Every structure is written in C-alpha cells, then in structure tokens.
Coordinates of N, CA and C in Angstrom, one line a residue:
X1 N 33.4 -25.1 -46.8 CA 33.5 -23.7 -46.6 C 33.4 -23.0 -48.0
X2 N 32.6 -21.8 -48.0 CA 32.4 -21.3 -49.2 C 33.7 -20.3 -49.6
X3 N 34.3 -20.3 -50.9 CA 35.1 -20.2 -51.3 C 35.2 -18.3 -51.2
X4 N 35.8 -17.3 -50.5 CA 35.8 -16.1 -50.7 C 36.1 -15.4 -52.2
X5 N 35.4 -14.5 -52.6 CA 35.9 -14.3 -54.0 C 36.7 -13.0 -53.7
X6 N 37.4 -12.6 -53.5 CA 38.8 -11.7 -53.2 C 38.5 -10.9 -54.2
X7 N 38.8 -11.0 -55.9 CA 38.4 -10.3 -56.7 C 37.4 -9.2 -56.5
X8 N 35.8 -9.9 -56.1 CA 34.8 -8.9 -55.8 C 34.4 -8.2 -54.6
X9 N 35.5 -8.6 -53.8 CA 36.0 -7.6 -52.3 C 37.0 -6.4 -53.0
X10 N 38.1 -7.0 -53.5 CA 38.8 -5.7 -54.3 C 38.7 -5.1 -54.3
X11 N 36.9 -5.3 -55.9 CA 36.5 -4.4 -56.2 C 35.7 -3.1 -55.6
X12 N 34.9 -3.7 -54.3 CA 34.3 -3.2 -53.2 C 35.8 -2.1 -53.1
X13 N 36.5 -2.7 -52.2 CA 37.3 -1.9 -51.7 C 37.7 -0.2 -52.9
X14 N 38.1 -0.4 -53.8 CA 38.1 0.1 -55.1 C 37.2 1.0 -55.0
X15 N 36.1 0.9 -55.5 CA 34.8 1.4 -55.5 C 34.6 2.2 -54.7
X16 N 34.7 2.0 -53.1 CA 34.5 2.7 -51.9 C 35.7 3.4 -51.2
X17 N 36.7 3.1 -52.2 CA 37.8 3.8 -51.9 C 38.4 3.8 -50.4
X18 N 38.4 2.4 -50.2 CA 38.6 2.0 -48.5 C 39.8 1.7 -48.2
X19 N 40.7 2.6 -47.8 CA 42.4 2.4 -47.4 C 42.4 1.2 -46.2
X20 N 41.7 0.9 -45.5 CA 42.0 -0.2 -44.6 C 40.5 -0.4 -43.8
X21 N 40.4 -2.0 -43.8 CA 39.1 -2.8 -43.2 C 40.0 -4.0 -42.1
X22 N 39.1 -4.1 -41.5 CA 39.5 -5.1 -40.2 C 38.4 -5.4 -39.7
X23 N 38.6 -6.5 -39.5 CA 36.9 -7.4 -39.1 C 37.9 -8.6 -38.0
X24 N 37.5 -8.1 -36.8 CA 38.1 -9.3 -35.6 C 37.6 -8.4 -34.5
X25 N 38.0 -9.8 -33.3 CA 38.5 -8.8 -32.2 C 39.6 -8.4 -32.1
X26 N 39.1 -6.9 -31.4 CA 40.3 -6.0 -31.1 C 41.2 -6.3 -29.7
X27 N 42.6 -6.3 -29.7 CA 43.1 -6.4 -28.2 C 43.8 -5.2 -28.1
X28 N 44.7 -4.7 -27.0 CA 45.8 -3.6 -26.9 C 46.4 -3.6 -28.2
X29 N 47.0 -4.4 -28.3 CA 48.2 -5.2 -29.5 C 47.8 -5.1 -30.7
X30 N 47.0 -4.9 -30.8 CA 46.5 -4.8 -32.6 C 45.4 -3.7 -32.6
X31 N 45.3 -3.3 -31.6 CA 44.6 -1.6 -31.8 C 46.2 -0.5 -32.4
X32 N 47.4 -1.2 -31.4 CA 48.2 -0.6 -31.4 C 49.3 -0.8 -33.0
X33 N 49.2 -1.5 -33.4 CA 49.7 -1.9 -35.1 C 49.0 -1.5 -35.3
X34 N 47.9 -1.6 -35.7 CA 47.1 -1.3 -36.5 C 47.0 0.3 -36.9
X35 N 47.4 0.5 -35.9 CA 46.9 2.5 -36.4 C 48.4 2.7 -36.3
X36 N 49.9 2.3 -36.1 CA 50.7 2.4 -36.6 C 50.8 2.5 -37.7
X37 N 50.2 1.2 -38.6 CA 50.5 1.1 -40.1 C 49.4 1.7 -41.0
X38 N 48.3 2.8 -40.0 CA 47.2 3.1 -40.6 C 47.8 4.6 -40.6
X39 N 48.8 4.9 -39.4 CA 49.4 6.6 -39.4 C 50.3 6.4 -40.6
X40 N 51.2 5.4 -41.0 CA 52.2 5.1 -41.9 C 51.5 5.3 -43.4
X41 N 50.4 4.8 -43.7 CA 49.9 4.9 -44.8 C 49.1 6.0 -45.1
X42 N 48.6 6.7 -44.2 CA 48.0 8.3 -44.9 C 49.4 8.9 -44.5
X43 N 50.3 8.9 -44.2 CA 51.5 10.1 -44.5 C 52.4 9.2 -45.4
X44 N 52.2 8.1 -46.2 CA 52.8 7.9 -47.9 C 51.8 8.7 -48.3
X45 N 50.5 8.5 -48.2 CA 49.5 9.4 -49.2 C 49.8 10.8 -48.9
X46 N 50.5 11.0 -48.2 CA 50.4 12.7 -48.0 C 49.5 13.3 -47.4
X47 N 48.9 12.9 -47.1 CA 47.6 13.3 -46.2 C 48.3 14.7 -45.3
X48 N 47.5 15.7 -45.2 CA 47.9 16.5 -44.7 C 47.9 16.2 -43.4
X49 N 48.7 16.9 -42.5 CA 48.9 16.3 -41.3 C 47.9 16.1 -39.9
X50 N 47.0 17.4 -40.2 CA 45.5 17.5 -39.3 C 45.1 16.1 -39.6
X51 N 44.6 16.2 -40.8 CA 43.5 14.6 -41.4 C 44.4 13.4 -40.4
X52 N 45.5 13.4 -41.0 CA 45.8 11.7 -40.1 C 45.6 11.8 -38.8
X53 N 46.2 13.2 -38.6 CA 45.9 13.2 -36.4 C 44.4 12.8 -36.5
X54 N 44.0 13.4 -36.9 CA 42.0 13.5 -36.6 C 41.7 12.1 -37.2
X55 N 41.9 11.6 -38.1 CA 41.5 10.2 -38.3 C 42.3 9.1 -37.4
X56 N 43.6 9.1 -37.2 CA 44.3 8.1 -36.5 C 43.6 8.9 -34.5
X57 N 43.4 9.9 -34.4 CA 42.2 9.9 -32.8 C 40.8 9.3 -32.9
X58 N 40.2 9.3 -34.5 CA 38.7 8.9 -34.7 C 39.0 7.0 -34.4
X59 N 40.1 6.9 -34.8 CA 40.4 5.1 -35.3 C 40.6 4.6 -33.5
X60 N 41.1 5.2 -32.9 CA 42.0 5.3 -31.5 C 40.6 4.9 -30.6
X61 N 39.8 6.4 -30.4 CA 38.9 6.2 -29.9 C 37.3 5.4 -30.1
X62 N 37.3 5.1 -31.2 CA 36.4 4.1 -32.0 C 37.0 2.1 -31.4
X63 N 38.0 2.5 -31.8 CA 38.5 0.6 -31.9 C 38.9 0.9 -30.0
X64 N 38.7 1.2 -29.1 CA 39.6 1.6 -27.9 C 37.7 1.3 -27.4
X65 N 37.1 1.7 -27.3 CA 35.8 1.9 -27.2 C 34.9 0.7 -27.2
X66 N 35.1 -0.2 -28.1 CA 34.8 -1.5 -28.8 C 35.0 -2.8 -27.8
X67 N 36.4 -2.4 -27.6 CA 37.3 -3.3 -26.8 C 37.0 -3.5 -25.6
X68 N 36.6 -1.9 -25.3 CA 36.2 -2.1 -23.5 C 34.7 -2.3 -23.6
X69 N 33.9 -1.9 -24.5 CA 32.5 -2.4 -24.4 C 32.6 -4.5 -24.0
X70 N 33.1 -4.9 -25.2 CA 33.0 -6.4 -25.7 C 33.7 -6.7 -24.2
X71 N 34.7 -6.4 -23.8 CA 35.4 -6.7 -22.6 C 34.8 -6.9 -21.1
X72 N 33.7 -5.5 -21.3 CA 33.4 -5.8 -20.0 C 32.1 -6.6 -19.9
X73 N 31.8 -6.9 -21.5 CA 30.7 -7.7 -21.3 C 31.3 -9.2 -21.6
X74 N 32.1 -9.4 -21.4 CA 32.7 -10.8 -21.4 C 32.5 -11.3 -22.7
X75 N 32.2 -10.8 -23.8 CA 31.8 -11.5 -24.9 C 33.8 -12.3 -25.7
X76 N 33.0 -13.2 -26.2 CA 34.4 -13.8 -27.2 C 33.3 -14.3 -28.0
X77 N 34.5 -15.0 -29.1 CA 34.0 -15.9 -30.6 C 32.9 -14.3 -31.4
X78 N 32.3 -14.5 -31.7 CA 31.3 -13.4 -33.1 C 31.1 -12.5 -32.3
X79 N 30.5 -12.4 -31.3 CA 30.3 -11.1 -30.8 C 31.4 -10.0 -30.2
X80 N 32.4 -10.8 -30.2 CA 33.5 -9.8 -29.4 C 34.0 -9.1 -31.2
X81 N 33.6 -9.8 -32.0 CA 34.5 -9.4 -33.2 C 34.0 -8.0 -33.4
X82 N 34.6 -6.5 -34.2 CA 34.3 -5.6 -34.5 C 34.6 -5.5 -36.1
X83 N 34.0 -4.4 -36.7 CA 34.7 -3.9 -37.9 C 35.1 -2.7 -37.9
X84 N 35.9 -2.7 -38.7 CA 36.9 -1.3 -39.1 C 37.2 -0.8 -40.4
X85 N 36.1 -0.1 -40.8 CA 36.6 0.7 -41.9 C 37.3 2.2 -42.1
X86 N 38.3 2.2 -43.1 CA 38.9 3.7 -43.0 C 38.7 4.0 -44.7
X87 N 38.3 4.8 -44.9 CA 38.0 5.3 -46.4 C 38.3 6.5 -46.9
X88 N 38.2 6.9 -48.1 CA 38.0 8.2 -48.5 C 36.6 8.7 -49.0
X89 N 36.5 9.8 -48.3 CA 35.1 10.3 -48.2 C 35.3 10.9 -49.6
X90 N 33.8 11.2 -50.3 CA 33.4 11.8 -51.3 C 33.8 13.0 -51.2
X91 N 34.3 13.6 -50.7 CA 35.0 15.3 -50.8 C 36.0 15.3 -50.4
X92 N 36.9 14.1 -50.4 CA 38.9 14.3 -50.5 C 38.9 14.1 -49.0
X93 N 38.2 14.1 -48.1 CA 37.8 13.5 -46.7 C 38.2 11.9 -46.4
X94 N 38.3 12.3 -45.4 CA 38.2 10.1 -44.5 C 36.7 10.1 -44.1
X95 N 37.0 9.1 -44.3 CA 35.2 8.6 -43.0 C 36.3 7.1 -42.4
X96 N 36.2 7.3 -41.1 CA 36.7 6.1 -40.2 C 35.1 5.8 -40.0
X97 N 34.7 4.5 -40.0 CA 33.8 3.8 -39.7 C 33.8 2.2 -39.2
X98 N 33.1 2.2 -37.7 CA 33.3 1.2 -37.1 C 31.8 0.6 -36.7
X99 N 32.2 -0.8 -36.3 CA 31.0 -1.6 -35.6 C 30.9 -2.6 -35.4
X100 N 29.8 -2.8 -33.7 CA 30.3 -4.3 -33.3 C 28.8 -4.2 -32.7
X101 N 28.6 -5.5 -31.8 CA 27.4 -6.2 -31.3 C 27.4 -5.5 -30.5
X102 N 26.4 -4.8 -29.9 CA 26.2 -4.3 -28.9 C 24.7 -4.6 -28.0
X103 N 24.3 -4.4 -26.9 CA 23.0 -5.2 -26.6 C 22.2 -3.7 -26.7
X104 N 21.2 -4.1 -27.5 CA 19.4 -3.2 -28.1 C 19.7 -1.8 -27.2
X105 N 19.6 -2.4 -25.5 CA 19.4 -0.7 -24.9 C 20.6 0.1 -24.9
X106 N 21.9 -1.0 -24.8 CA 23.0 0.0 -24.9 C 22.8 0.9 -25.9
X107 N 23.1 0.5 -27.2 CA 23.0 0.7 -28.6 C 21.5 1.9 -28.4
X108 N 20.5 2.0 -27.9 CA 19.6 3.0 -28.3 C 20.4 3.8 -27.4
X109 N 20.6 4.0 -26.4 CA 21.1 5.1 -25.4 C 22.6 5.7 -26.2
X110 N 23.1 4.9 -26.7 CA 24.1 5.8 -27.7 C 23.5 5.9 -28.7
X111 N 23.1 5.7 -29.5 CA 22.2 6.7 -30.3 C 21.7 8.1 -30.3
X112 N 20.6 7.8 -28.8 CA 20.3 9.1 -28.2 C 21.6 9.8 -28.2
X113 N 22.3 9.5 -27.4 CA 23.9 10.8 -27.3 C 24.3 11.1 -28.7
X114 N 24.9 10.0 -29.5 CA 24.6 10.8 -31.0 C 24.2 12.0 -31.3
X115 N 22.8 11.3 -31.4 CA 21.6 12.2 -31.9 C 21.7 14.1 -31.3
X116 N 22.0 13.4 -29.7 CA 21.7 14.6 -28.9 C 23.0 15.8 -29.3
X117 N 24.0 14.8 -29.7 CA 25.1 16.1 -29.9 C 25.2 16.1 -31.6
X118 N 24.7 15.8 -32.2 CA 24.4 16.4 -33.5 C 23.8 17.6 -33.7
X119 N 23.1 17.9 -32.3 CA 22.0 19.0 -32.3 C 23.2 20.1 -31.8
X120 N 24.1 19.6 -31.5 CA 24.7 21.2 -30.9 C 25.9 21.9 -32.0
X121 N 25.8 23.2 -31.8 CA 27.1 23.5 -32.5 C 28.1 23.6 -32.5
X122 N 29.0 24.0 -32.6 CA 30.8 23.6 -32.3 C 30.7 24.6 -30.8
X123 N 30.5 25.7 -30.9 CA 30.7 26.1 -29.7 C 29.9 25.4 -28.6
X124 N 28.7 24.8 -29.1 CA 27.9 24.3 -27.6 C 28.8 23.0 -27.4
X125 N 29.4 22.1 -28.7 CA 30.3 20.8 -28.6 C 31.4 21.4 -27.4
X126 N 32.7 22.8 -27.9 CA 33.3 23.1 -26.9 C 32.3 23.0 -25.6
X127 N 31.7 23.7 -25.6 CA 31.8 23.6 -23.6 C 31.0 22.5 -23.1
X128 N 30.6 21.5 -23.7 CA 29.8 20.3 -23.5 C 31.4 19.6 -23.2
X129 N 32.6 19.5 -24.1 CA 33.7 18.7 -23.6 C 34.3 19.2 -22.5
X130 N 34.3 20.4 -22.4 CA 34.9 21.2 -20.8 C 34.1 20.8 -19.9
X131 N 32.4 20.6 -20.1 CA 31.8 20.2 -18.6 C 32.2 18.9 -18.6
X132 N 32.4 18.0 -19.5 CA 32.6 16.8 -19.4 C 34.0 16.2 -18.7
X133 N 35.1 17.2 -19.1 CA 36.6 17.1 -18.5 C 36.2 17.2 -16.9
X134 N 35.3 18.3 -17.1 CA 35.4 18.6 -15.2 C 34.5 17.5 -14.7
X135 N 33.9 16.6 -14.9 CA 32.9 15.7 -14.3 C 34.2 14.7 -13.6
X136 N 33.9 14.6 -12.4 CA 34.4 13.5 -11.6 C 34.5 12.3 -12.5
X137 N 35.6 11.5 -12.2 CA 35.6 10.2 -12.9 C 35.1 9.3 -12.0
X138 N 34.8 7.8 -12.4 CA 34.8 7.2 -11.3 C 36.2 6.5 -10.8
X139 N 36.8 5.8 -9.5 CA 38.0 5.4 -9.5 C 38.1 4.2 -10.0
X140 N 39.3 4.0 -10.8 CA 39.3 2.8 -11.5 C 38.6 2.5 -13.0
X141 N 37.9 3.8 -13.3 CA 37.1 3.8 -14.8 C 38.2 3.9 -15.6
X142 N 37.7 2.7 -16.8 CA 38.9 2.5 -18.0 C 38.4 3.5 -19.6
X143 N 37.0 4.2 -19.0 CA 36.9 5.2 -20.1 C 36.4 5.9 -19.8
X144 N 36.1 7.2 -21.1 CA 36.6 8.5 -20.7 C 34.9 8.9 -20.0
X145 N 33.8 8.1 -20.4 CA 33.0 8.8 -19.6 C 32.0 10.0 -20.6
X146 N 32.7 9.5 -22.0 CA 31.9 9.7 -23.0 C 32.4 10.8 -23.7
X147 N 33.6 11.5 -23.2 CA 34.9 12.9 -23.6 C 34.8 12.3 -25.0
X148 N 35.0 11.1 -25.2 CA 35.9 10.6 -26.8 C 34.3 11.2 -27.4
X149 N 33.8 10.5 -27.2 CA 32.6 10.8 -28.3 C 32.6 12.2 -28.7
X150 N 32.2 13.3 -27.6 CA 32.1 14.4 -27.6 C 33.1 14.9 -28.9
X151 N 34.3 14.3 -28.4 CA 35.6 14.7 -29.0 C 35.7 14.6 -30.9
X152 N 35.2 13.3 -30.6 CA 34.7 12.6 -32.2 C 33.6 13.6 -33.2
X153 N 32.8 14.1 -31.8 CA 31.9 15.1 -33.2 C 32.6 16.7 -33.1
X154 N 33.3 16.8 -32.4 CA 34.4 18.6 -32.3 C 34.6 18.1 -33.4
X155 N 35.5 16.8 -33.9 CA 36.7 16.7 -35.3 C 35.7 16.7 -36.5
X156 N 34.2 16.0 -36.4 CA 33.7 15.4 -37.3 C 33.5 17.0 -38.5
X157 N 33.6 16.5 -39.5 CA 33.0 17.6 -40.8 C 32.0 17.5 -41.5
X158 N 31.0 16.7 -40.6 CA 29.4 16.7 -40.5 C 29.5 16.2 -39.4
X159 N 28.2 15.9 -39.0 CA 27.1 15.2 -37.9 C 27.7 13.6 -37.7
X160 N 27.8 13.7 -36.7 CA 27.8 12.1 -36.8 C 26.7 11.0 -37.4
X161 N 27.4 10.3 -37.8 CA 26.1 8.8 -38.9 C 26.0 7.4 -37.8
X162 N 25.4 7.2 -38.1 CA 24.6 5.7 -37.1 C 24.0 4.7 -37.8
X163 N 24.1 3.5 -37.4 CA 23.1 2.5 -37.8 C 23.2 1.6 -36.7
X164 N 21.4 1.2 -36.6 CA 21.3 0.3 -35.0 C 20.5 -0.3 -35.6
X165 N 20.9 -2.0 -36.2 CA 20.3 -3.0 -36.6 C 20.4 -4.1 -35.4
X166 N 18.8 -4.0 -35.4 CA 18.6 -5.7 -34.1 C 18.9 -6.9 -34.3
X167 N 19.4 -7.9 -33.8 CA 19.4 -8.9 -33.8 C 18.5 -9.8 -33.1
X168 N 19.3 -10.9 -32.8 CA 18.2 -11.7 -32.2 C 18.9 -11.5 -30.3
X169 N 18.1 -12.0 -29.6 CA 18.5 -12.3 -28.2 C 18.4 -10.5 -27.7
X170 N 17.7 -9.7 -27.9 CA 18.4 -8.8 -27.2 C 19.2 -7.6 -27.9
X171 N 19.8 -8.1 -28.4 CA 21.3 -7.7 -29.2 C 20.8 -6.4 -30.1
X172 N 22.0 -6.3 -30.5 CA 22.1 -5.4 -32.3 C 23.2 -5.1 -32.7
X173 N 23.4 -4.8 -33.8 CA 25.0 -4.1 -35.1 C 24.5 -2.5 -33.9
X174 N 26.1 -2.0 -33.4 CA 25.6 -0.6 -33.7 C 26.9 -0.1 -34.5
X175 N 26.9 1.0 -35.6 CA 27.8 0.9 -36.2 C 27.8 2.8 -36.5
X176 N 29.2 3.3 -36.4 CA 29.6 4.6 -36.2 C 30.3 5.2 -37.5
X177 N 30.0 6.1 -38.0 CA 30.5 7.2 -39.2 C 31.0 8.4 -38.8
X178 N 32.4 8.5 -38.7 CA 32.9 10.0 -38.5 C 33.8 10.1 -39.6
X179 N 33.3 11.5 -40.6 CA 33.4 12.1 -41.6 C 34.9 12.8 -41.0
X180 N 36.2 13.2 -41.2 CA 37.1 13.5 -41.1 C 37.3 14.7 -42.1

C-alpha cells in the first residue's frame, strides 16, 4: 500500500482553506455527526449565524441527496463512496462542495436543472420553489422532488458550479459547488 503523505494533504487543506473533507459512504448516522461537529465548528469560528444555517442546509441537503441516490441504486464498496468538502470561499464565504458516482444520464439531466436554474433570478428561484412545494409528492417518496436544489441556489451567492466527468461503464463524478 502506498504510503499517504498527510503533510502534503495538510498542505492542500491549508491552501484551500478547507474546514472539513470526508470521503466515504454516507449513512443517517454520520450525515447526522457530521454536520453536528461541522455546526460546532463554524460557531467556534464565529461564523455568523445565517452562514452556518445556510451552509450546515447546503451540507444537509447535498450529503442527504447522495445517500438516497447511491441507495436506491444499490451501489456499495467505491461507488457508494461520496466526497465532502466545506471550505472558505475567496470572499470570507463557505463553498460546501460535494460528489459521488452517478450514472452519465442521471448526471446530464442534473446538470441540465443546474444549468436551467442558474438562468433564473431570485425572484423567478422564489416562485419556481412555491410551484415546486405545491407539486403533488409521490406516496412514499424519500425526496424532496428537487425543492432542495431549488433551495440550494435561493442560498447560493453565485450560480451554482458543476463538474460531470465520465467514467467507464456508463457512469461519471458528478460533483456540486454552492458558494455560501
């Protein structure tokens, strides 16, 4: 096994000014620690109290998202694994940034939604989440039916960021940037 060099992750970390990374799969149980000790640590930093709500919802609905993707595709071992970065943005900002395996068409058709609500403005974001609240659920659906996202670019303090790298079989990284 090749020897990890910790030092030059550090430094990474340092550099990019990244309060907390996580690379696994996610369960209830450690979605739920995890952003306990991720609310605990931006309020030692003093983080004002908006930033942690809006980052600890960005972290919530990002790693919550992940779980039930990987879940309902039965994946385990590499592919169920996700990453989680929380950082400090270049303007005294967070960027929560997440990502996991997702299969090619999933991954383009979120994209598209991305894409498509980058185009709107706060006001068209509000009433895009109000038509979205009112949209019938289905019974027994374990997510929101795409509210979080919407929700994710209301908080965001730019446009939402993307990257959809392919893999083999099908597959690809898709991976999510919300500027806080």
């Amino acid at each position: 096994m090749k020897r990890i060099d910790v030092q030059s992750l550090r430094d990474v970390f340092i550099e990019q000014q990244i309060l907390l990374c996580f690379n696994g799969p996610f369960s209830a149980t450690l979605i739920e620690e995890i952003g306990h000790a991720l609310r605990l640590h931006l309020e030692s930093l003093a983080a004002p109290r908006p930033a942690v709500g809006d980052v600890f919802s960005a972290y919530i609905e990002l790693t919550q998202n992940i779980r039930h993707y990987t879940g309902r595709k039965g994946w385990v071992g590499a592919d169920a694994q996700a990453t989680l970065v929380v950082s400090h943005g270049p303007d005294g900002g967070y960027v929560v940034s997440a990502g996991n395996v997702v299969e090619l068409a999933d991954g383009e058709e979120l994209a598209a939604r991305v894409d498509g609500l980058n185009l709107l403005d706060a006001a068209a974001l509000k009433a895009a989440y109000k038509t979205q609240l009112r949209q019938p659920r289905e019974p027994g659906a374990k997510t929101g039916a795409g509210l979080g996202l919407i929700d994710l670019a209301r908080k965001a303090r730019e446009p939402l960021k993307y990257t959809l790298v392919p893999l083999d079989a099908g597959r690809a990284f898709f991976s999510l940037h919300v500027a806080i």
